[in-house]
Coordinates of C-alpha atoms and ligand atoms in Angstrom, one line a residue:
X1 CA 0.0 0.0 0.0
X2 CA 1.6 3.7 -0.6
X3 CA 2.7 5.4 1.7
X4 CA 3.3 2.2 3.7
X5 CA 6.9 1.0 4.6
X6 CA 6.6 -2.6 4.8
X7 CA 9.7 -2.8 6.5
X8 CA 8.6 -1.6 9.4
X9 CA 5.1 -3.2 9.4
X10 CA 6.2 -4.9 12.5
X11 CA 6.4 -2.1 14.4
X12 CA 4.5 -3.0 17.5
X13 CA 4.5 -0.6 20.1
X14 CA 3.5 -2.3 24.3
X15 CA 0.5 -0.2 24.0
X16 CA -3.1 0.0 26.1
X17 CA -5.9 -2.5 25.0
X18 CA -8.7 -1.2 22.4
X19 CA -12.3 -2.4 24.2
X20 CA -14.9 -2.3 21.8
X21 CA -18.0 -2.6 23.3
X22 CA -20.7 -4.2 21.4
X23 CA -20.1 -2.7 18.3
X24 CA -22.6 -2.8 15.1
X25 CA -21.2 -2.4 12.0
X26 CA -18.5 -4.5 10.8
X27 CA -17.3 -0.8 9.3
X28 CA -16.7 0.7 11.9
X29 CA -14.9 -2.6 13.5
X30 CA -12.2 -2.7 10.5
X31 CA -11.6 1.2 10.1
X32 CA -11.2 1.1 13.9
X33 CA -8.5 -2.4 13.0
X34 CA -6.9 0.2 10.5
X35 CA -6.6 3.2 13.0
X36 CA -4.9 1.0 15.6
X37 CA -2.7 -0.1 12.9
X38 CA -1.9 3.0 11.7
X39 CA -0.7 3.7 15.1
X40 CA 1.0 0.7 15.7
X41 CA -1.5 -0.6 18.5
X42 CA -2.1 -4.3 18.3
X43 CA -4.6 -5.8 21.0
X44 CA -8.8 -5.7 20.1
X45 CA -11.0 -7.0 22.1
X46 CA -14.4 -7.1 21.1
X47 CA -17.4 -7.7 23.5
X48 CA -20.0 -9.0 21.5
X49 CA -20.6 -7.6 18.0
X50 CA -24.0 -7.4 16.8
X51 CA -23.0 -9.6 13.8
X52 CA -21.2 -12.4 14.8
X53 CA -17.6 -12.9 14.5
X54 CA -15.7 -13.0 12.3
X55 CA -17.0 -9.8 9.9
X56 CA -16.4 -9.8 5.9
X57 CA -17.2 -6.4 6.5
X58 CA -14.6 -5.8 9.0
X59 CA -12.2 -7.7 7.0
X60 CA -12.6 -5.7 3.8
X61 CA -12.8 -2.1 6.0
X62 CA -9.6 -3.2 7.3
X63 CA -7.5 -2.1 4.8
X64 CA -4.7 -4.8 5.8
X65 CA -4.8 -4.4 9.8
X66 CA -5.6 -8.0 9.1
X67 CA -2.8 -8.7 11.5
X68 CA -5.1 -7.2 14.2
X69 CA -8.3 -8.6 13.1
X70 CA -6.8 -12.5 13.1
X71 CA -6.0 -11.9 16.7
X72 CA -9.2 -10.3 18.2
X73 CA -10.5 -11.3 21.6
X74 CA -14.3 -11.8 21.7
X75 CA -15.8 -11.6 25.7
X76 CA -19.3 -12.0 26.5
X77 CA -18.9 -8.9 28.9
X78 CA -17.6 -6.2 29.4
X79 CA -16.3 -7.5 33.0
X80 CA -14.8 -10.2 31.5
X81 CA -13.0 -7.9 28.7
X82 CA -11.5 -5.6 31.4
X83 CA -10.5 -8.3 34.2
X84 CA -7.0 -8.4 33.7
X85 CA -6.4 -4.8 33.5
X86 CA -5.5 -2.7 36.2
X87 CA -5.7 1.0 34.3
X88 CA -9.2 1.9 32.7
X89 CA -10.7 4.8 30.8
X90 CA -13.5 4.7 29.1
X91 CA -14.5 7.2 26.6
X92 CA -17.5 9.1 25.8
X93 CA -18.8 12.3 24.6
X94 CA -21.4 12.7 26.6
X95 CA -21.3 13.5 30.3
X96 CA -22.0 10.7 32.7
X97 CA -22.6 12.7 35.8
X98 CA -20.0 10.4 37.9
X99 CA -17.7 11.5 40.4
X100 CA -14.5 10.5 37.9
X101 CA -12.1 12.4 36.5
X102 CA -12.4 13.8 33.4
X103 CA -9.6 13.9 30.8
X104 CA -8.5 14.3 27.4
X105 CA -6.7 12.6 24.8
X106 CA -3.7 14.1 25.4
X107 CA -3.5 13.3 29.4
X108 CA -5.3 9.8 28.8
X109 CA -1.7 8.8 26.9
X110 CA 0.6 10.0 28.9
X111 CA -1.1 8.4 31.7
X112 CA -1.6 5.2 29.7
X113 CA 2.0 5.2 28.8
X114 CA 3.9 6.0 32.3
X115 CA 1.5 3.2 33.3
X116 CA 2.6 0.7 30.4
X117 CA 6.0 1.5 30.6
X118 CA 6.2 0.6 34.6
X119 CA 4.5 -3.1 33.6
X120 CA 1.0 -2.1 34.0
X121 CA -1.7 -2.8 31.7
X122 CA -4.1 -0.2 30.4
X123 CA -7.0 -0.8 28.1
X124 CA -9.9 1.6 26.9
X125 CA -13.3 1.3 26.2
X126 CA -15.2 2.4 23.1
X127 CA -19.2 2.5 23.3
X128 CA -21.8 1.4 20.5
X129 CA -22.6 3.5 17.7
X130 CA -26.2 3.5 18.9
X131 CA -25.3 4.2 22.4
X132 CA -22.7 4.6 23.3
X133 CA -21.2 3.2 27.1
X134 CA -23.9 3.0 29.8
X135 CA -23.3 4.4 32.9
X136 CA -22.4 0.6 34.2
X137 CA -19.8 0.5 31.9
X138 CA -18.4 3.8 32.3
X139 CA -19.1 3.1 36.2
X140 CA -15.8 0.2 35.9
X141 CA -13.6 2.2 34.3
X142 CA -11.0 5.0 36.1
X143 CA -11.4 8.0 34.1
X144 CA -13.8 9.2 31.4
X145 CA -11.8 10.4 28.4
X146 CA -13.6 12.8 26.1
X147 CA -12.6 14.5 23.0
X148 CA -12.3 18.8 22.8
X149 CA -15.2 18.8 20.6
X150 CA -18.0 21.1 18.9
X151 CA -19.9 21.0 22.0
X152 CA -23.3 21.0 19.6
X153 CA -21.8 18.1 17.6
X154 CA -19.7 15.7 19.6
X155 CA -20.2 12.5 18.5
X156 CA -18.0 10.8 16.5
X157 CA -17.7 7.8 14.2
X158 CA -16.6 4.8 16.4
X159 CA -13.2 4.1 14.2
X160 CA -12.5 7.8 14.2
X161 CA -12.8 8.1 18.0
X162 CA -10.5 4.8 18.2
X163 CA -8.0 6.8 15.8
X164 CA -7.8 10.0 18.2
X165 CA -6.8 7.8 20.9
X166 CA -4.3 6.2 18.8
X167 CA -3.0 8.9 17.0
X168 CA -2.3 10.7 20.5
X169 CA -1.0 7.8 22.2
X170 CA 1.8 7.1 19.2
X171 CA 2.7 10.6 19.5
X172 CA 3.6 10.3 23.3
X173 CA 5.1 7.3 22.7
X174 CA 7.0 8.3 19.3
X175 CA 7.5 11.7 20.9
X176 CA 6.0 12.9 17.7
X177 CA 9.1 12.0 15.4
X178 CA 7.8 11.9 11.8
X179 CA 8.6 8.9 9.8
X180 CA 10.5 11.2 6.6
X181 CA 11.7 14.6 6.6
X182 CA 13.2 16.8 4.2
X183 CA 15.9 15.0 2.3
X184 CA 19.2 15.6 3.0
X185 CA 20.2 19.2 0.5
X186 CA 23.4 19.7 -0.7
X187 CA 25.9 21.2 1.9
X188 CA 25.4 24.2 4.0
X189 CA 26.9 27.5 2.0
X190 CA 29.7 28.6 4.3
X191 CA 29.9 32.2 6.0
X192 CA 32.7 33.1 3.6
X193 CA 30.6 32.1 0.8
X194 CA 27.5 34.1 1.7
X195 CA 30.1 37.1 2.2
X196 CA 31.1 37.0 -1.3
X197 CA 27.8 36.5 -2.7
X198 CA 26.8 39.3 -0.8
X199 CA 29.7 42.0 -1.8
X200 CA 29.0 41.3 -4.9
X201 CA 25.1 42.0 -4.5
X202 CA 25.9 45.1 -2.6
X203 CA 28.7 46.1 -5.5
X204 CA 26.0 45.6 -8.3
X205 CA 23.1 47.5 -5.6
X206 CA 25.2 50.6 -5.5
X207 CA 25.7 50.4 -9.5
X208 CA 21.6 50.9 -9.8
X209 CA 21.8 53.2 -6.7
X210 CA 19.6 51.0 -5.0
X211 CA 20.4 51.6 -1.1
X212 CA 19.2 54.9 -1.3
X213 CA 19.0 57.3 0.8
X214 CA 22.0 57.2 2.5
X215 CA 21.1 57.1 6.1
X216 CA 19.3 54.1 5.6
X217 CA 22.0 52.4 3.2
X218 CA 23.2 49.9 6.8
X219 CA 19.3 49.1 8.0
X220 CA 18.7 48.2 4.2
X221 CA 22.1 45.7 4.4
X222 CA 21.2 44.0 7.9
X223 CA 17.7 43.7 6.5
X224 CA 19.1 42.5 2.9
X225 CA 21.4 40.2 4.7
X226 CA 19.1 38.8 7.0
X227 CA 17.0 37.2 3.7
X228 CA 19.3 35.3 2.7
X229 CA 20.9 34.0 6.1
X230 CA 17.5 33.0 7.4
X231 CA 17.0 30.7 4.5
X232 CA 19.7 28.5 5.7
X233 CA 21.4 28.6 2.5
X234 CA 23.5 25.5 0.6
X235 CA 26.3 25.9 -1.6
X236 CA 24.2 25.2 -4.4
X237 CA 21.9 28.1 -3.2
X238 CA 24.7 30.8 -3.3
X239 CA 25.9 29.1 -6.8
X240 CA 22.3 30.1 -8.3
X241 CA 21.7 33.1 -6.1
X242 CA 25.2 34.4 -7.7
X243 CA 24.6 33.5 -11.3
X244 CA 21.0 35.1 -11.4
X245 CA 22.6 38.4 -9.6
X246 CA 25.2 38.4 -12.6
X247 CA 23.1 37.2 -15.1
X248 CA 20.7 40.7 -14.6
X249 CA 23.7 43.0 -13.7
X250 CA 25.4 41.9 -16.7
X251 CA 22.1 42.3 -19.0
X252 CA 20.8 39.9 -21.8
X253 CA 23.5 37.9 -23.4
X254 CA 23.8 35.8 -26.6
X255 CA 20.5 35.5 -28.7
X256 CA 18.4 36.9 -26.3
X257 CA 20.5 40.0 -26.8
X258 CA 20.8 40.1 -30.5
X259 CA 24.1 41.6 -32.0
X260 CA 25.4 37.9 -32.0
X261 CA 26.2 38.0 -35.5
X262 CA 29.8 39.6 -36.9
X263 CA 29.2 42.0 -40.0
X264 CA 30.1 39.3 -42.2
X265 CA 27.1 37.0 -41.0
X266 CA 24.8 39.4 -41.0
X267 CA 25.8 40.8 -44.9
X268 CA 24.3 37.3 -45.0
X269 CA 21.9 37.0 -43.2
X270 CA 20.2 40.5 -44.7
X271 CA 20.4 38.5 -48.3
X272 CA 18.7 35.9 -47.0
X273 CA 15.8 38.1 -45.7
X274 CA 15.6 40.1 -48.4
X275 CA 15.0 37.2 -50.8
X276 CA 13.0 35.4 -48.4
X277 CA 11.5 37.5 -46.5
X278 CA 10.7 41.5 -48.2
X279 CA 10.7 40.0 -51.8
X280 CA 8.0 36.7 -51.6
X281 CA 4.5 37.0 -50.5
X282 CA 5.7 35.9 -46.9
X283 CA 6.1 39.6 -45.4
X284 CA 2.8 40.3 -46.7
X285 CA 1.8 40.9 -43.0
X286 CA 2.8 44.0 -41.6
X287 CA 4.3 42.5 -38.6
X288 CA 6.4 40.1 -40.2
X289 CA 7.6 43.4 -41.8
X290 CA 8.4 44.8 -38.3
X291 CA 9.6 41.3 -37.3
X292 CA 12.3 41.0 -39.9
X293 CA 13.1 44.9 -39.5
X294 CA 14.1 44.1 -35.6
X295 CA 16.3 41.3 -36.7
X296 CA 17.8 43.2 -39.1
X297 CA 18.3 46.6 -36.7
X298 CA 19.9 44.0 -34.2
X299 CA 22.2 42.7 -36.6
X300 CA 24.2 45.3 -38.8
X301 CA 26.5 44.9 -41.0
X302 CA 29.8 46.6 -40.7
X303 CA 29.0 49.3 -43.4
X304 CA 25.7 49.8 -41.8
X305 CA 27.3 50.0 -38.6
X306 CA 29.6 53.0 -39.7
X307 CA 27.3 54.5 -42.2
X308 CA 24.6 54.4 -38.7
X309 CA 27.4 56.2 -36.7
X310 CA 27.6 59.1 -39.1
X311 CA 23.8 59.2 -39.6
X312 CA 23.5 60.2 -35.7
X313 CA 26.9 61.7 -34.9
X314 CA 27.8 63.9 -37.9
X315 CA 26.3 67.4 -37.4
X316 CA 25.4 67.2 -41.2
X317 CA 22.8 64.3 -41.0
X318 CA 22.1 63.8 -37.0
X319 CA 18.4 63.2 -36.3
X320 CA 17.4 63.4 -39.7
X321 CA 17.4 59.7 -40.6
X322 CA 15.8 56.0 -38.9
X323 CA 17.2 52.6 -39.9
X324 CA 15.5 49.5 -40.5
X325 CA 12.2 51.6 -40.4
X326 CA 9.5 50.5 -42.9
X327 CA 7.9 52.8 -45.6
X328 CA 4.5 51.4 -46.4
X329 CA 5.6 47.3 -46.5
X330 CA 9.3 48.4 -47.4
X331 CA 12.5 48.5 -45.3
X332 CA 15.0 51.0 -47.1
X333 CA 18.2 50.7 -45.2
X334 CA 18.0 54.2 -44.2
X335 CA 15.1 56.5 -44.3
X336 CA 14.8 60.1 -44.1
X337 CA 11.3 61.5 -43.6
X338 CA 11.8 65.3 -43.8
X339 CA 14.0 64.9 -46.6
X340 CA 12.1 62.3 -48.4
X341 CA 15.4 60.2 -49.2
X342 CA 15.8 56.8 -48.7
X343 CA 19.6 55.1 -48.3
X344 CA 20.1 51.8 -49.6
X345 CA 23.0 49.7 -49.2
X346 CA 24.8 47.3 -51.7
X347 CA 26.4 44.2 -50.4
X348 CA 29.4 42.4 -52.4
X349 CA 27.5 39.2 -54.1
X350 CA 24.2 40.1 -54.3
X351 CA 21.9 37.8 -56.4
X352 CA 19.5 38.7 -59.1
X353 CA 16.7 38.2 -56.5
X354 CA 17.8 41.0 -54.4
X355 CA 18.8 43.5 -57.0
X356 CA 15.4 42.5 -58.9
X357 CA 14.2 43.1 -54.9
X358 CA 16.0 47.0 -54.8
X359 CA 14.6 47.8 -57.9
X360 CA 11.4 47.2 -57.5
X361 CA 11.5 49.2 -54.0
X362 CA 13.0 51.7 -55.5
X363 CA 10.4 52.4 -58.1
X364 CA 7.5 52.0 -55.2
X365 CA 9.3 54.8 -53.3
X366 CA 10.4 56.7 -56.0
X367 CA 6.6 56.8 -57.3
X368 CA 5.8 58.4 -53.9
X369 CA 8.6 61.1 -54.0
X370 CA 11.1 59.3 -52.7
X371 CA 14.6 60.0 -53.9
X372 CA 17.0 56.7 -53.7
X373 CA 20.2 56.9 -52.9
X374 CA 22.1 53.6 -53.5
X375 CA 25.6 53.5 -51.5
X376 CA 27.8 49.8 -52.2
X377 CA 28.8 48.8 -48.9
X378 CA 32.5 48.5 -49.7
X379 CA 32.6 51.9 -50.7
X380 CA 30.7 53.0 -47.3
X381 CA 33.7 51.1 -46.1
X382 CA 36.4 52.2 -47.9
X383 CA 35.7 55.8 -48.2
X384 CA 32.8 56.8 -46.1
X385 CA 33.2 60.5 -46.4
X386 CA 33.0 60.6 -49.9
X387 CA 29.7 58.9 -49.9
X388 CA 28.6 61.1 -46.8
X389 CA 29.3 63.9 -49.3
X390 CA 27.2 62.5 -52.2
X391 CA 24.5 61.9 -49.5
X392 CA 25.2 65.9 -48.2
X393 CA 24.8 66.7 -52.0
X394 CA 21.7 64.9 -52.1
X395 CA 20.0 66.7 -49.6
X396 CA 20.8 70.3 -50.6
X397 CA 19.6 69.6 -53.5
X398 CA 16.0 69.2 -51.9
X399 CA 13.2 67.5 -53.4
X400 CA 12.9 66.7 -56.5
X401 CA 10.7 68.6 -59.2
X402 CA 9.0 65.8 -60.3
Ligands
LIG501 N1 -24.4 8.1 20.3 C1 -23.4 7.7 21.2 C2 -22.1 8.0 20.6 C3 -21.6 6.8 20.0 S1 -20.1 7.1 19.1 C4 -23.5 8.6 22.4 O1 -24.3 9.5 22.5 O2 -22.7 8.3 23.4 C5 -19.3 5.6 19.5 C6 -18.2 5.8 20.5 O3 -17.2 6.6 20.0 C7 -18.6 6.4 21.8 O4 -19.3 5.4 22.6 C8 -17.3 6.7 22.4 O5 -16.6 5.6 22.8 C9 -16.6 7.3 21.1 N2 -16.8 8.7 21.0 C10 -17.5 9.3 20.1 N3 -17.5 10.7 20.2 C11 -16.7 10.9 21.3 C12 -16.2 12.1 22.0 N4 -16.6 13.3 21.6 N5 -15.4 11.9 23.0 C13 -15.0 10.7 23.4 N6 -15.4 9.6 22.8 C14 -16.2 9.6 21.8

């Protein structure tokens, strides 16, 4: 059965003596097997059930306490049940009126076990479902145990009074040790360890201006501190707690970032997007458009790279252009909106795709007063001011007449 370690089935514990007293459902007699077994009592007696002996429905309710079923006492009385013992309680949710103390679970256990464990023997007595004890029965006994109950609802099911009992008697006698725990974590992150992770957390705090204002900068480090020394870190702990303190210090890295490709690469990889991606009927959507346009801005090529630079730091031409910025479902290179001119640039090797590509482009834009300038990226490369000065040209021109 889960949960169930069958190793230590035999766990037997010297405990007090389960009394049933004329019980009626068979039920209620195996639930009450399985409750004992659950807290590793072992000795039923039952004074006569209402259906004979032994019960297919106390068998099958049993849940495997067969152990404790197999070796059930049957007495005629209740006298005869509790002869031998010499420590009685009976319990009962109603009161009896009977000058006897009174106790709890709790205090019916300990008592039980300091009893047990000096060679006594204890036992305790569970009434019918109907009726519970009479006050005869109750009358035998040393001490009425009853539960800390819903006063306007105290009765409860037979088996789940007998588990109460057990389940507070195991404790006692367990002194409440669980049977698992947390697994065993890696080892315990030493001091020094949590001092470097913490300089380090501090270092990158102060970058961001974070322990702000000033006068509060050492109550903000005890409290900061304290977080992570009250979790009982492990080494593995500091290990993560260290990477993920870098990882956002240091910002987005590899693809995430972008700018993974070297110009090279991405001479390619703007070929490739521009026959696969602006010329076919794929970037038909707009925001495939702006898709490919993001990839592209995030992976210049070296001429764009230069011929960007100049675009926003030369006096001539700063804030007067966008890259990678689409016109209508196009994406010149470069774009101009006040002076209407679009830049584009032309990569070493281009195919007949991509030139057939340009063209086309050219005569969309150019058919909306666009004027086309059309730089060769090894010239951007080789001589970039002379093709700044065509560009300068360009624009002093103004626009054209057409
Ligand atoms: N109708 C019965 C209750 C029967 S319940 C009556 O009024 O007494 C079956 C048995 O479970 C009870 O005889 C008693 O042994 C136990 N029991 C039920 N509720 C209890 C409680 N609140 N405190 C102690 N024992 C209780």
């Amino acid at each position: 059965m889960s949960g169930t370690d069958k190793s230590k089935a035999g766990l037997a514990l010297d405990g007090p003596i389960v009394i049933l007293v004329e019980p009626q459902l068979g039920e209620n007699i195996g639930m009450a097997a399985r409750a004992m077994g659950n807290f590793a009592l072992s000795s039923l007696r039952i004074v006569n059930p209402r259906d004979g002996w032994p019960n297919i429905a106390a068998q099958r309710a049993a849940a495997g306490a067969d152990h404790i079923l197999e070796r059930v006492e049957l007495f005629d009385t209740v006298e005869q049940a509790v002869a031998d013992l010499d420590l009685l309680f009976a319990t009962s949710a109603r009161a009896h009126d009977q000058a006897k103390p009174v106790v709890g679970p709790e205090a019916a256990a300990t008592e039980m076990a300091g009893h047990i464990a000096t060679g006594g023997k204890a036992g305790i007595l569970f009434g019918r479902e109907r009726w519970g004890l009479t006050n005869e029965e109750v009358g035998l006994s040393n001490r009425i145990v009853t539960f800390p109950v819903n006063p306007g609802f105290a009765s409860l099911n037979l088996a789940q009074a007998v588990l109460l009992i057990g389940y507070e008697w195991f404790k006692r006698a367990t002194s409440g040790e669980l049977p698992h725990t947390m697994p065993e974590r890696s080892e315990r992150a030493s001091q020094h360890q949590i001092q470097a992770f913490f300089e380090n957390l501090i270092r990158e705090l102060d970058k961001v201006e974070f322990l702000r204002p000033a006068e509060k900068r050492d109550t903000m480090l005890v409290n900061l501190r304290n977080i992570f020394t009250r979790m009982d870190p492990t080494k593995q702990d500091m290990h993560t707690l260290h990477g993920v303190v870098m990882a956002i210090a240091e910002g987005r890295k590899g693809p995430a970032k972008g700018g993974v490709l070297d110009g090279e690469q991405a001479t390619r990889l703007r070929a490739l997007l521009a026959e696969h991606g602006q010329g076919g009927g794929v970037s038909d959507s707009g925001s495939t458009v702006r898709g490919l346009a993001r990839l592209l801005r995030r992976n210049p090529t070296d001429a764009e790279r230069l011929l960007w630079q100049s675009l926003t730091r030369d006096r001539r031409f700063a804030g007067q252009f966008k890259r990678q910025t689409p016109v209508g479902r196009h994406i010149p290179d470069f774009v101009s909106f006040p002076h209407r001119i679009a830049i584009e640039l032309v990569n070493p090797g281009e195919g007949e795709t991509i030139a057939a590509d340009r063209a086309a482009r050219r005569a969309w834009l150019e058919a909306r007063d666009y004027r086309v300038i059309e730089m060769r990226a090894v010239d951007v490369e080789r001589d970039l001011e002379a093709e700044l000065l065509r560009l300068q040209g360009m624009i002093a021109e103004g626009p054209s007449a057409s």
